């Protein structure tokens, strides 16, 4: 039964994407089939094989050590603020982003990341049937972040037609930044975080190919990555440390605002209707949760988390998930965890539009025009990834 529902879910997700497609006649189905197969193969390797488990354990171990090193710096500055036995989300989860960001800056300065991003992107372009720029952007988004990635392609940004810009934005919203993966691993099982990172790459291309199909002229398929003004090692290090701190503070501020608003909405809805706002969202999203593989008796609670992630952001949903007493089955935990690991939410529209507008006002306006369609496509990526994982459990 689960396989029938899973296959139906994939067809429904594809149909929802085709429904808003710019050019249905131009959709190329062979690359779509290849990328979907890649999703299943990668998810199977990561979740169901000894080699995958060993690899993920190694990645989790690396991030565990990095978080321990980060906590040395956090404790030096903020040690003594907490009572013994207490945990601060800001200090324990968000501030380590500063250290991870610093490491990314070092790898960028030594051109190690640039090399990895470029050649993984070139390899992906052979699979997805898209341009080299689109493939580079997808990998770069997963490492640099959804706003910083546009700086690296700013030389070409003003020359891009709207359909190629949409693909770049979809990749940026469908992935997550390497600097905050450690924070995710504190709240979710690392194997689901790593699996989601891989599935996001292919899922973003699949949805972009359905919603926004096109072929890139070989003469236009140029990859000119901007390295920015040459800086010394310590200039780069200082810049990335401050950027990491800004991210931590911004995420903290977003959490304060969204969690407070949701708490107020829950109280108002409970007083007026006898049911909380999140429970209403859960009932609305429960059919979608069931469609992607969540058992019906868990669908309302799972739907509530899914809706919270889209309406607010992934951190709010992950925090609710990690602190809640849901008693989900292993399958539901896998599905919901993979679904939550992306930037597909309303606030990301503003972040992406703002980042592009700062580099090119005209292109920023173009991105603003398709903002809701961008969120629609990126959310379908999350549903597709969750369906793939649900079929393996």
C-alpha atoms as a printed R data frame, in Angstrom:
    type eleno elety resid chain resno       x      y       z
1   ATOM     1    CA   UNK     A     1   0.000  0.000   0.000
2   ATOM     2    CA   UNK     A     2   2.788  2.420   0.897
3   ATOM     3    CA   UNK     A     3   4.359  1.953  -2.531
4   ATOM     4    CA   UNK     A     4   1.093  2.768  -4.294
5   ATOM     5    CA   UNK     A     5   0.671  5.908  -2.184
6   ATOM     6    CA   UNK     A     6   4.324  6.888  -2.753
7   ATOM     7    CA   UNK     A     7   4.083  6.465  -6.525
8   ATOM     8    CA   UNK     A     8   0.800  8.401  -6.508
9   ATOM     9    CA   UNK     A     9   2.520 11.144  -4.502
10  ATOM    10    CA   UNK     A    10   5.288 11.491  -7.099
11  ATOM    11    CA   UNK     A    11   2.724 11.744  -9.903
12  ATOM    12    CA   UNK     A    12   0.716 14.352  -7.943
13  ATOM    13    CA   UNK     A    13   3.840 16.422  -7.204
14  ATOM    14    CA   UNK     A    14   4.898 16.278 -10.861
15  ATOM    15    CA   UNK     A    15   1.350 17.201 -11.942
16  ATOM    16    CA   UNK     A    16   1.293 20.192  -9.567
17  ATOM    17    CA   UNK     A    17   4.580 21.375 -11.070
18  ATOM    18    CA   UNK     A    18   3.390 20.883 -14.674
19  ATOM    19    CA   UNK     A    19   0.186 22.772 -13.793
20  ATOM    20    CA   UNK     A    20   2.156 26.043 -13.459
21  ATOM    21    CA   UNK     A    21   4.784 25.239 -16.107
22  ATOM    22    CA   UNK     A    22   5.921 28.055 -18.393
23  ATOM    23    CA   UNK     A    23   6.237 25.754 -21.394
24  ATOM    24    CA   UNK     A    24   4.852 22.226 -21.033
25  ATOM    25    CA   UNK     A    25   5.831 21.274 -24.590
26  ATOM    26    CA   UNK     A    26   9.498 21.954 -23.821
27  ATOM    27    CA   UNK     A    27   9.713 19.599 -20.815
28  ATOM    28    CA   UNK     A    28  12.393 16.940 -21.313
29  ATOM    29    CA   UNK     A    29  11.367 13.825 -19.424
30  ATOM    30    CA   UNK     A    30  14.536 11.768 -19.822
31  ATOM    31    CA   UNK     A    31  16.682 14.000 -17.533
32  ATOM    32    CA   UNK     A    32  13.768 14.059 -15.066
33  ATOM    33    CA   UNK     A    33  13.740 10.256 -14.910
34  ATOM    34    CA   UNK     A    34  17.524 10.120 -14.510
35  ATOM    35    CA   UNK     A    35  17.491 12.672 -11.673
36  ATOM    36    CA   UNK     A    36  14.634 10.909  -9.860
37  ATOM    37    CA   UNK     A    37  16.584  7.660 -10.136
38  ATOM    38    CA   UNK     A    38  19.645  9.455  -8.725
39  ATOM    39    CA   UNK     A    39  17.538 10.567  -5.766
40  ATOM    40    CA   UNK     A    40  16.452  7.007  -5.007
41  ATOM    41    CA   UNK     A    41  19.961  5.609  -5.429
42  ATOM    42    CA   UNK     A    42  21.569  8.253  -3.199
43  ATOM    43    CA   UNK     A    43  18.860  7.963  -0.530
44  ATOM    44    CA   UNK     A    44  19.222  4.164  -0.572
45  ATOM    45    CA   UNK     A    45  23.012  4.375  -0.250
46  ATOM    46    CA   UNK     A    46  22.885  6.906   2.569
47  ATOM    47    CA   UNK     A    47  20.058  5.404   4.615
48  ATOM    48    CA   UNK     A    48  20.111  1.673   3.926
49  ATOM    49    CA   UNK     A    49  23.720  0.573   3.428
50  ATOM    50    CA   UNK     A    50  26.632  0.052   5.792
51  ATOM    51    CA   UNK     A    51  28.813  2.280   3.610
52  ATOM    52    CA   UNK     A    52  26.228  5.071   3.777
53  ATOM    53    CA   UNK     A    53  25.858  4.731   7.539
54  ATOM    54    CA   UNK     A    54  29.643  4.795   7.937
55  ATOM    55    CA   UNK     A    55  29.940  7.881   5.742
56  ATOM    56    CA   UNK     A    56  27.207  9.736   7.594
57  ATOM    57    CA   UNK     A    57  28.709  8.732  10.952
58  ATOM    58    CA   UNK     A    58  32.016 10.209   9.757
59  ATOM    59    CA   UNK     A    59  30.325 13.463   8.689
60  ATOM    60    CA   UNK     A    60  28.413 13.636  11.983
61  ATOM    61    CA   UNK     A    61  31.649 12.991  13.869
62  ATOM    62    CA   UNK     A    62  33.395 15.840  12.058
63  ATOM    63    CA   UNK     A    63  30.558 18.241  12.852
64  ATOM    64    CA   UNK     A    64  30.489 16.964  16.445
65  ATOM    65    CA   UNK     A    65  34.142 17.892  16.847
66  ATOM    66    CA   UNK     A    66  33.589 21.246  15.152
67  ATOM    67    CA   UNK     A    67  30.705 22.040  17.514
68  ATOM    68    CA   UNK     A    68  32.880 21.070  20.480
69  ATOM    69    CA   UNK     A    69  35.602 23.455  19.273
70  ATOM    70    CA   UNK     A    70  32.989 26.154  18.713
71  ATOM    71    CA   UNK     A    71  31.695 25.711  22.247
72  ATOM    72    CA   UNK     A    72  35.196 26.425  23.566
73  ATOM    73    CA   UNK     A    73  34.929 29.923  22.096
74  ATOM    74    CA   UNK     A    74  31.313 30.359  23.211
75  ATOM    75    CA   UNK     A    75  32.104 29.267  26.780
76  ATOM    76    CA   UNK     A    76  35.071 31.618  26.964
77  ATOM    77    CA   UNK     A    77  32.868 34.616  26.121
78  ATOM    78    CA   UNK     A    78  29.543 33.575  27.669
79  ATOM    79    CA   UNK     A    79  30.586 31.029  30.309
80  ATOM    80    CA   UNK     A    80  28.746 31.477  33.606
81  ATOM    81    CA   UNK     A    81  25.556 32.899  32.105
82  ATOM    82    CA   UNK     A    82  23.762 29.569  32.415
83  ATOM    83    CA   UNK     A    83  22.798 27.710  35.538
84  ATOM    84    CA   UNK     A    84  24.281 24.228  35.824
85  ATOM    85    CA   UNK     A    85  22.365 21.702  33.758
86  ATOM    86    CA   UNK     A    86  20.541 24.298  31.643
87  ATOM    87    CA   UNK     A    87  20.846 24.709  27.888
88  ATOM    88    CA   UNK     A    88  20.556 27.934  25.888
89  ATOM    89    CA   UNK     A    89  19.457 27.489  22.266
90  ATOM    90    CA   UNK     A    90  21.244 30.673  21.238
91  ATOM    91    CA   UNK     A    91  24.531 29.747  22.910
92  ATOM    92    CA   UNK     A    92  24.536 26.024  22.147
93  ATOM    93    CA   UNK     A    93  22.961 25.900  18.687
94  ATOM    94    CA   UNK     A    94  23.221 29.302  17.008
95  ATOM    95    CA   UNK     A    95  26.561 30.755  18.111
96  ATOM    96    CA   UNK     A    96  28.594 27.775  16.781
97  ATOM    97    CA   UNK     A    97  27.536 29.064  13.344
98  ATOM    98    CA   UNK     A    98  30.239 31.731  13.841
99  ATOM    99    CA   UNK     A    99  32.992 29.093  13.916
100 ATOM   100    CA   UNK     A   100  31.598 27.096  10.968
101 ATOM   101    CA   UNK     A   101  31.357 30.322   8.959
102 ATOM   102    CA   UNK     A   102  35.006 31.082   9.768
103 ATOM   103    CA   UNK     A   103  36.050 27.661   8.437
104 ATOM   104    CA   UNK     A   104  34.110 28.258   5.216
105 ATOM   105    CA   UNK     A   105  35.913 31.590   4.834
106 ATOM   106    CA   UNK     A   106  39.300 29.882   5.208
107 ATOM   107    CA   UNK     A   107  38.424 27.213   2.623
108 ATOM   108    CA   UNK     A   108  37.155 29.920   0.273
109 ATOM   109    CA   UNK     A   109  40.357 31.943   0.671
110 ATOM   110    CA   UNK     A   110  42.476 28.897  -0.121
111 ATOM   111    CA   UNK     A   111  40.225 28.261  -3.168
112 ATOM   112    CA   UNK     A   112  39.462 24.737  -2.002
113 ATOM   113    CA   UNK     A   113  35.699 25.299  -1.924
114 ATOM   114    CA   UNK     A   114  35.712 27.056  -5.284
115 ATOM   115    CA   UNK     A   115  37.425 24.057  -6.871
116 ATOM   116    CA   UNK     A   116  34.981 21.577  -5.301
117 ATOM   117    CA   UNK     A   117  31.902 23.622  -6.205
118 ATOM   118    CA   UNK     A   118  32.970 24.174  -9.815
119 ATOM   119    CA   UNK     A   119  33.740 20.568 -10.675
120 ATOM   120    CA   UNK     A   120  30.808 19.003  -8.824
121 ATOM   121    CA   UNK     A   121  28.642 21.499 -10.702
122 ATOM   122    CA   UNK     A   122  30.182 20.490 -14.025
123 ATOM   123    CA   UNK     A   123  29.476 16.834 -13.218
124 ATOM   124    CA   UNK     A   124  25.858 17.607 -12.345
125 ATOM   125    CA   UNK     A   125  25.354 19.485 -15.612
126 ATOM   126    CA   UNK     A   126  25.962 16.194 -17.475
127 ATOM   127    CA   UNK     A   127  23.073 14.617 -15.541
128 ATOM   128    CA   UNK     A   128  20.482 17.371 -15.337
129 ATOM   129    CA   UNK     A   129  20.699 18.614 -18.929
130 ATOM   130    CA   UNK     A   130  20.992 22.225 -17.735
131 ATOM   131    CA   UNK     A   131  23.689 24.848 -18.077
132 ATOM   132    CA   UNK     A   132  26.972 24.910 -16.192
133 ATOM   133    CA   UNK     A   133  25.944 28.091 -14.393
134 ATOM   134    CA   UNK     A   134  22.753 26.471 -13.054
135 ATOM   135    CA   UNK     A   135  24.682 23.424 -11.851
136 ATOM   136    CA   UNK     A   136  27.403 25.517 -10.238
137 ATOM   137    CA   UNK     A   137  24.789 27.667  -8.509
138 ATOM   138    CA   UNK     A   138  23.016 24.644  -6.986
139 ATOM   139    CA   UNK     A   139  26.219 23.326  -5.386
140 ATOM   140    CA   UNK     A   140  27.383 26.786  -4.354
141 ATOM   141    CA   UNK     A   141  24.011 27.517  -2.704
142 ATOM   142    CA   UNK     A   142  24.394 24.423  -0.518
143 ATOM   143    CA   UNK     A   143  27.775 25.661   0.709
144 ATOM   144    CA   UNK     A   144  27.748 29.454   0.603
145 ATOM   145    CA   UNK     A   145  24.075 30.123   1.387
146 ATOM   146    CA   UNK     A   146  21.018 31.434  -0.434
147 ATOM   147    CA   UNK     A   147  22.053 35.084  -0.494
148 ATOM   148    CA   UNK     A   148  25.862 34.839  -0.665
149 ATOM   149    CA   UNK     A   149  25.759 32.589  -3.730
150 ATOM   150    CA   UNK     A   150  24.528 35.430  -5.955
151 ATOM   151    CA   UNK     A   151  27.634 37.455  -5.148
152 ATOM   152    CA   UNK     A   152  29.766 34.720  -6.707
153 ATOM   153    CA   UNK     A   153  27.850 34.979 -10.026
154 ATOM   154    CA   UNK     A   154  27.317 38.737 -10.011
155 ATOM   155    CA   UNK     A   155  29.227 39.215 -13.312
156 ATOM   156    CA   UNK     A   156  26.562 37.212 -15.145
157 ATOM   157    CA   UNK     A   157  23.547 38.155 -13.050
158 ATOM   158    CA   UNK     A   158  22.541 41.171 -15.136
159 ATOM   159    CA   UNK     A   159  22.824 39.185 -18.387
160 ATOM   160    CA   UNK     A   160  20.506 36.343 -17.407
161 ATOM   161    CA   UNK     A   161  17.009 35.993 -18.896
162 ATOM   162    CA   UNK     A   162  14.206 35.577 -16.383
163 ATOM   163    CA   UNK     A   163  13.818 31.834 -16.915
164 ATOM   164    CA   UNK     A   164  17.454 31.130 -15.991
165 ATOM   165    CA   UNK     A   165  17.207 33.475 -13.008
166 ATOM   166    CA   UNK     A   166  14.216 31.469 -11.756
167 ATOM   167    CA   UNK     A   167  16.282 28.261 -11.798
168 ATOM   168    CA   UNK     A   168  19.091 29.919  -9.842
169 ATOM   169    CA   UNK     A   169  16.615 31.189  -7.244
170 ATOM   170    CA   UNK     A   170  14.918 27.781  -6.964
171 ATOM   171    CA   UNK     A   171  18.270 26.145  -6.215
172 ATOM   172    CA   UNK     A   172  19.028 28.784  -3.589
173 ATOM   173    CA   UNK     A   173  15.692 28.292  -1.819
174 ATOM   174    CA   UNK     A   174  15.672 24.489  -2.064
175 ATOM   175    CA   UNK     A   175  19.010 23.975  -0.327
176 ATOM   176    CA   UNK     A   176  20.513 25.038   2.996
177 ATOM   177    CA   UNK     A   177  23.795 26.697   3.921
178 ATOM   178    CA   UNK     A   178  26.755 24.622   5.088
179 ATOM   179    CA   UNK     A   179  27.316 27.089   7.926
180 ATOM   180    CA   UNK     A   180  24.101 26.082   9.697
181 ATOM   181    CA   UNK     A   181  24.178 22.317   9.094
182 ATOM   182    CA   UNK     A   182  25.794 21.839  12.493
183 ATOM   183    CA   UNK     A   183  22.839 23.624  14.085
184 ATOM   184    CA   UNK     A   184  20.416 21.317  12.259
185 ATOM   185    CA   UNK     A   185  22.316 18.257  13.489
186 ATOM   186    CA   UNK     A   186  21.718 19.307  17.082
187 ATOM   187    CA   UNK     A   187  17.944 19.103  16.511
188 ATOM   188    CA   UNK     A   188  17.657 16.325  13.894
189 ATOM   189    CA   UNK     A   189  19.387 13.006  13.254
190 ATOM   190    CA   UNK     A   190  22.509 13.736  11.162
191 ATOM   191    CA   UNK     A   191  21.724 11.009   8.617
192 ATOM   192    CA   UNK     A   192  18.494 12.751   7.637
193 ATOM   193    CA   UNK     A   193  20.231 16.120   7.373
194 ATOM   194    CA   UNK     A   194  22.945 14.722   5.069
195 ATOM   195    CA   UNK     A   195  20.376 12.822   2.984
196 ATOM   196    CA   UNK     A   196  18.276 15.964   2.563
197 ATOM   197    CA   UNK     A   197  21.323 17.931   1.373
198 ATOM   198    CA   UNK     A   198  21.916 15.464  -1.455
199 ATOM   199    CA   UNK     A   199  18.243 15.109  -2.408
200 ATOM   200    CA   UNK     A   200  17.792 18.887  -2.474
201 ATOM   201    CA   UNK     A   201  20.319 19.223  -5.288
202 ATOM   202    CA   UNK     A   202  18.461 16.868  -7.612
203 ATOM   203    CA   UNK     A   203  14.997 17.899  -6.406
204 ATOM   204    CA   UNK     A   204  15.644 21.546  -7.232
205 ATOM   205    CA   UNK     A   205  16.644 20.635 -10.793
206 ATOM   206    CA   UNK     A   206  13.594 18.385 -11.204
207 ATOM   207    CA   UNK     A   207  11.109 21.095 -10.186
208 ATOM   208    CA   UNK     A   208  12.890 23.784 -12.203
209 ATOM   209    CA   UNK     A   209  12.830 21.481 -15.252
210 ATOM   210    CA   UNK     A   210   9.075 20.954 -14.884
211 ATOM   211    CA   UNK     A   211   8.005 24.489 -13.956
212 ATOM   212    CA   UNK     A   212  10.575 26.349 -16.010
213 ATOM   213    CA   UNK     A   213  11.817 24.134 -18.878
214 ATOM   214    CA   UNK     A   214  14.390 25.486 -21.344
215 ATOM   215    CA   UNK     A   215  17.613 24.595 -23.085
216 ATOM   216    CA   UNK     A   216  20.746 26.680 -22.799
217 ATOM   217    CA   UNK     A   217  22.499 27.664 -26.010
218 ATOM   218    CA   UNK     A   218  26.123 26.374 -25.857
219 ATOM   219    CA   UNK     A   219  27.349 29.877 -26.743
220 ATOM   220    CA   UNK     A   220  25.529 31.232 -23.686
221 ATOM   221    CA   UNK     A   221  26.589 28.436 -21.341
222 ATOM   222    CA   UNK     A   222  29.446 30.327 -19.739
223 ATOM   223    CA   UNK     A   223  30.584 30.067 -16.145
224 ATOM   224    CA   UNK     A   224  32.344 33.199 -14.919
225 ATOM   225    CA   UNK     A   225  32.625 33.052 -11.154
226 ATOM   226    CA   UNK     A   226  33.495 36.276  -9.367
227 ATOM   227    CA   UNK     A   227  36.149 35.946  -6.679
228 ATOM   228    CA   UNK     A   228  35.656 39.496  -5.458
229 ATOM   229    CA   UNK     A   229  38.333 41.928  -4.381
230 ATOM   230    CA   UNK     A   230  41.574 40.254  -3.323
231 ATOM   231    CA   UNK     A   231  41.803 40.180   0.471
232 ATOM   232    CA   UNK     A   232  44.374 39.021   2.959
233 ATOM   233    CA   UNK     A   233  43.795 35.881   5.031
234 ATOM   234    CA   UNK     A   234  42.824 37.807   8.160
235 ATOM   235    CA   UNK     A   235  40.524 40.156   6.262
236 ATOM   236    CA   UNK     A   236  38.606 37.143   4.925
237 ATOM   237    CA   UNK     A   237  38.605 35.449   8.319
238 ATOM   238    CA   UNK     A   238  37.262 38.544  10.085
239 ATOM   239    CA   UNK     A   239  34.599 39.054   7.432
240 ATOM   240    CA   UNK     A   240  33.301 35.487   7.668
241 ATOM   241    CA   UNK     A   241  33.345 35.513  11.473
242 ATOM   242    CA   UNK     A   242  31.217 38.659  11.490
243 ATOM   243    CA   UNK     A   243  28.930 37.208   8.801
244 ATOM   244    CA   UNK     A   244  28.469 34.091  10.915
245 ATOM   245    CA   UNK     A   245  27.577 36.189  13.948
246 ATOM   246    CA   UNK     A   246  25.070 38.188  11.886
247 ATOM   247    CA   UNK     A   247  23.424 34.936  10.742
248 ATOM   248    CA   UNK     A   248  23.205 33.680  14.331
249 ATOM   249    CA   UNK     A   249  21.661 36.937  15.551
250 ATOM   250    CA   UNK     A   250  19.232 37.161  12.601
251 ATOM   251    CA   UNK     A   251  18.086 33.543  13.096
252 ATOM   252    CA   UNK     A   252  17.690 34.242  16.822
253 ATOM   253    CA   UNK     A   253  15.606 37.337  16.121
254 ATOM   254    CA   UNK     A   254  13.447 35.426  13.624
255 ATOM   255    CA   UNK     A   255  12.877 32.687  16.189
256 ATOM   256    CA   UNK     A   256  11.841 35.177  18.863
257 ATOM   257    CA   UNK     A   257   9.386 36.868  16.521
258 ATOM   258    CA   UNK     A   258   7.874 33.779  14.891
259 ATOM   259    CA   UNK     A   259   7.602 31.668  18.046
260 ATOM   260    CA   UNK     A   260   5.988 34.576  19.900
261 ATOM   261    CA   UNK     A   261   3.525 35.194  17.046
262 ATOM   262    CA   UNK     A   262   2.633 31.505  16.824
263 ATOM   263    CA   UNK     A   263   2.121 31.340  20.599
264 ATOM   264    CA   UNK     A   264  -0.189 34.369  20.407
265 ATOM   265    CA   UNK     A   265  -2.067 32.891  17.435
266 ATOM   266    CA   UNK     A   266  -2.469 29.591  19.299
267 ATOM   267    CA   UNK     A   267  -3.878 31.384  22.330
268 ATOM   268    CA   UNK     A   268  -6.323 33.485  20.254
269 ATOM   269    CA   UNK     A   269  -7.557 30.527  18.190
270 ATOM   270    CA   UNK     A   270  -7.925 28.368  21.294
271 ATOM   271    CA   UNK     A   271  -9.928 31.076  23.069
272 ATOM   272    CA   UNK     A   272 -12.205 31.712  20.069
273 ATOM   273    CA   UNK     A   273 -12.556 28.277  18.495
274 ATOM   274    CA   UNK     A   274 -11.298 25.797  21.071
275 ATOM   275    CA   UNK     A   275  -8.461 24.667  18.770
276 ATOM   276    CA   UNK     A   276  -4.959 26.073  18.351
277 ATOM   277    CA   UNK     A   277  -3.663 27.733  15.184
278 ATOM   278    CA   UNK     A   278  -1.033 24.997  14.706
279 ATOM   279    CA   UNK     A   279  -3.670 22.270  15.083
280 ATOM   280    CA   UNK     A   280  -5.715 23.928  12.320
281 ATOM   281    CA   UNK     A   281  -2.637 23.987  10.096
282 ATOM   282    CA   UNK     A   282  -2.093 20.340  10.976
283 ATOM   283    CA   UNK     A   283  -5.585 19.378   9.784
284 ATOM   284    CA   UNK     A   284  -5.124 21.389   6.574
285 ATOM   285    CA   UNK     A   285  -1.770 19.748   5.801
286 ATOM   286    CA   UNK     A   286  -2.669 16.238   7.039
287 ATOM   287    CA   UNK     A   287  -3.756 14.980   3.565
288 ATOM   288    CA   UNK     A   288  -0.402 16.131   2.151
289 ATOM   289    CA   UNK     A   289   1.467 14.461   5.012
290 ATOM   290    CA   UNK     A   290  -0.437 11.224   4.357
291 ATOM   291    CA   UNK     A   291   0.288 11.466   0.630
292 ATOM   292    CA   UNK     A   292   4.066 11.612   1.159
293 ATOM   293    CA   UNK     A   293   4.032  8.547   3.408
294 ATOM   294    CA   UNK     A   294   3.079  9.597   6.958
295 ATOM   295    CA   UNK     A   295   0.626  7.121   8.570
296 ATOM   296    CA   UNK     A   296  -2.831  8.649   8.920
297 ATOM   297    CA   UNK     A   297  -2.848  8.576  12.745
298 ATOM   298    CA   UNK     A   298   0.313 10.753  12.729
299 ATOM   299    CA   UNK     A   299  -0.653 12.978   9.800
300 ATOM   300    CA   UNK     A   300  -2.181 15.880  11.765
301 ATOM   301    CA   UNK     A   301   0.853 16.415  14.007
302 ATOM   302    CA   UNK     A   302   3.220 15.921  11.062
303 ATOM   303    CA   UNK     A   303   1.156 18.336   8.945
304 ATOM   304    CA   UNK     A   304   1.385 20.932  11.694
305 ATOM   305    CA   UNK     A   305   5.197 20.770  11.641
306 ATOM   306    CA   UNK     A   306   5.271 20.953   7.837
307 ATOM   307    CA   UNK     A   307   2.996 23.995   7.808
308 ATOM   308    CA   UNK     A   308   4.998 25.686  10.573
309 ATOM   309    CA   UNK     A   309   8.162 25.249   8.505
310 ATOM   310    CA   UNK     A   310   6.610 26.897   5.436
311 ATOM   311    CA   UNK     A   311   4.775 29.696   7.251
312 ATOM   312    CA   UNK     A   312   7.655 30.618   9.574
313 ATOM   313    CA   UNK     A   313  10.996 28.876   8.926
314 ATOM   314    CA   UNK     A   314  12.757 25.548   9.334
315 ATOM   315    CA   UNK     A   315  14.344 26.459  12.675
316 ATOM   316    CA   UNK     A   316  10.962 27.044  14.316
317 ATOM   317    CA   UNK     A   317   9.653 23.713  12.996
318 ATOM   318    CA   UNK     A   318  12.821 21.829  14.000
319 ATOM   319    CA   UNK     A   319  12.717 23.335  17.483
320 ATOM   320    CA   UNK     A   320   9.068 22.308  17.901
321 ATOM   321    CA   UNK     A   321   9.940 18.852  16.617
322 ATOM   322    CA   UNK     A   322  12.968 18.321  18.860
323 ATOM   323    CA   UNK     A   323  11.240 19.605  22.002
324 ATOM   324    CA   UNK     A   324   7.816 18.071  21.375
325 ATOM   325    CA   UNK     A   325   6.520 14.712  22.592
326 ATOM   326    CA   UNK     A   326   5.243 13.312  19.296
327 ATOM   327    CA   UNK     A   327   6.075  9.580  19.533
328 ATOM   328    CA   UNK     A   328   6.398  9.378  15.754
329 ATOM   329    CA   UNK     A   329   7.357  6.152  14.010
330 ATOM   330    CA   UNK     A   330  10.840  5.925  12.467
331 ATOM   331    CA   UNK     A   331   9.329  6.388   9.023
332 ATOM   332    CA   UNK     A   332   7.539  9.600  10.002
333 ATOM   333    CA   UNK     A   333  10.669 10.949  11.703
334 ATOM   334    CA   UNK     A   334  12.640 10.356   8.479
335 ATOM   335    CA   UNK     A   335   9.980 11.963   6.262
336 ATOM   336    CA   UNK     A   336   9.482 15.058   8.421
337 ATOM   337    CA   UNK     A   337  13.212 15.538   9.045
338 ATOM   338    CA   UNK     A   338  14.069 15.509   5.333
339 ATOM   339    CA   UNK     A   339  11.108 17.776   4.573
340 ATOM   340    CA   UNK     A   340  12.308 20.414   7.048
341 ATOM   341    CA   UNK     A   341  15.888 20.695   5.746
342 ATOM   342    CA   UNK     A   342  15.475 23.491   3.200
343 ATOM   343    CA   UNK     A   343  14.988 27.255   3.010
344 ATOM   344    CA   UNK     A   344  11.536 26.937   1.395
345 ATOM   345    CA   UNK     A   345   9.483 29.420   3.434
346 ATOM   346    CA   UNK     A   346   7.942 32.855   3.015
347 ATOM   347    CA   UNK     A   347  10.801 34.759   4.656
348 ATOM   348    CA   UNK     A   348  13.269 33.339   2.115
349 ATOM   349    CA   UNK     A   349  11.485 35.201  -0.681
350 ATOM   350    CA   UNK     A   350  12.518 38.497   0.916
351 ATOM   351    CA   UNK     A   351  16.070 37.280   1.567
352 ATOM   352    CA   UNK     A   352  16.641 36.167  -2.036
353 ATOM   353    CA   UNK     A   353  14.968 39.200  -3.621
354 ATOM   354    CA   UNK     A   354  16.943 41.523  -1.341
355 ATOM   355    CA   UNK     A   355  20.249 39.827  -2.145
356 ATOM   356    CA   UNK     A   356  19.677 40.038  -5.906
357 ATOM   357    CA   UNK     A   357  18.339 43.582  -5.752
358 ATOM   358    CA   UNK     A   358  21.487 44.721  -3.946
359 ATOM   359    CA   UNK     A   359  23.537 43.466  -6.919
360 ATOM   360    CA   UNK     A   360  21.168 44.285  -9.792
361 ATOM   361    CA   UNK     A   361  17.990 46.282  -9.239
362 ATOM   362    CA   UNK     A   362  16.292 45.124 -12.450
363 ATOM   363    CA   UNK     A   363  16.908 41.444 -11.747
364 ATOM   364    CA   UNK     A   364  15.765 41.958  -8.160
365 ATOM   365    CA   UNK     A   365  12.419 43.211  -9.476
366 ATOM   366    CA   UNK     A   366  12.194 40.162 -11.747
367 ATOM   367    CA   UNK     A   367  12.796 37.851  -8.789
368 ATOM   368    CA   UNK     A   368  10.104 39.673  -6.799
369 ATOM   369    CA   UNK     A   369   7.571 39.057  -9.581
370 ATOM   370    CA   UNK     A   370   7.966 35.291  -9.420
371 ATOM   371    CA   UNK     A   371   8.484 35.151  -5.635
372 ATOM   372    CA   UNK     A   372   5.367 33.078  -4.846
373 ATOM   373    CA   UNK     A   373   6.017 30.745  -7.772
374 ATOM   374    CA   UNK     A   374   9.537 30.319  -6.433
375 ATOM   375    CA   UNK     A   375   8.205 29.283  -3.016
376 ATOM   376    CA   UNK     A   376   5.691 26.965  -4.709
377 ATOM   377    CA   UNK     A   377   8.408 25.145  -6.659
378 ATOM   378    CA   UNK     A   378  10.808 24.938  -3.712
379 ATOM   379    CA   UNK     A   379   8.083 23.541  -1.460
380 ATOM   380    CA   UNK     A   380   7.348 20.856  -4.048
381 ATOM   381    CA   UNK     A   381  11.050 19.940  -3.837
382 ATOM   382    CA   UNK     A   382  10.605 19.284  -0.099
383 ATOM   383    CA   UNK     A   383   7.517 17.167  -0.745
384 ATOM   384    CA   UNK     A   384   9.329 15.153  -3.430
385 ATOM   385    CA   UNK     A   385  12.371 14.526  -1.222
386 ATOM   386    CA   UNK     A   386  10.159 13.421   1.664
387 ATOM   387    CA   UNK     A   387   8.245 11.056  -0.643
388 ATOM   388    CA   UNK     A   388  11.466  9.426  -1.855
389 ATOM   389    CA   UNK     A   389  12.598  8.824   1.738
390 ATOM   390    CA   UNK     A   390   9.131  7.581   2.745
391 ATOM   391    CA   UNK     A   391   9.277  4.899   0.050
392 ATOM   392    CA   UNK     A   392  12.505  3.496   1.538
393 ATOM   393    CA   UNK     A   393  11.072  2.937   5.044
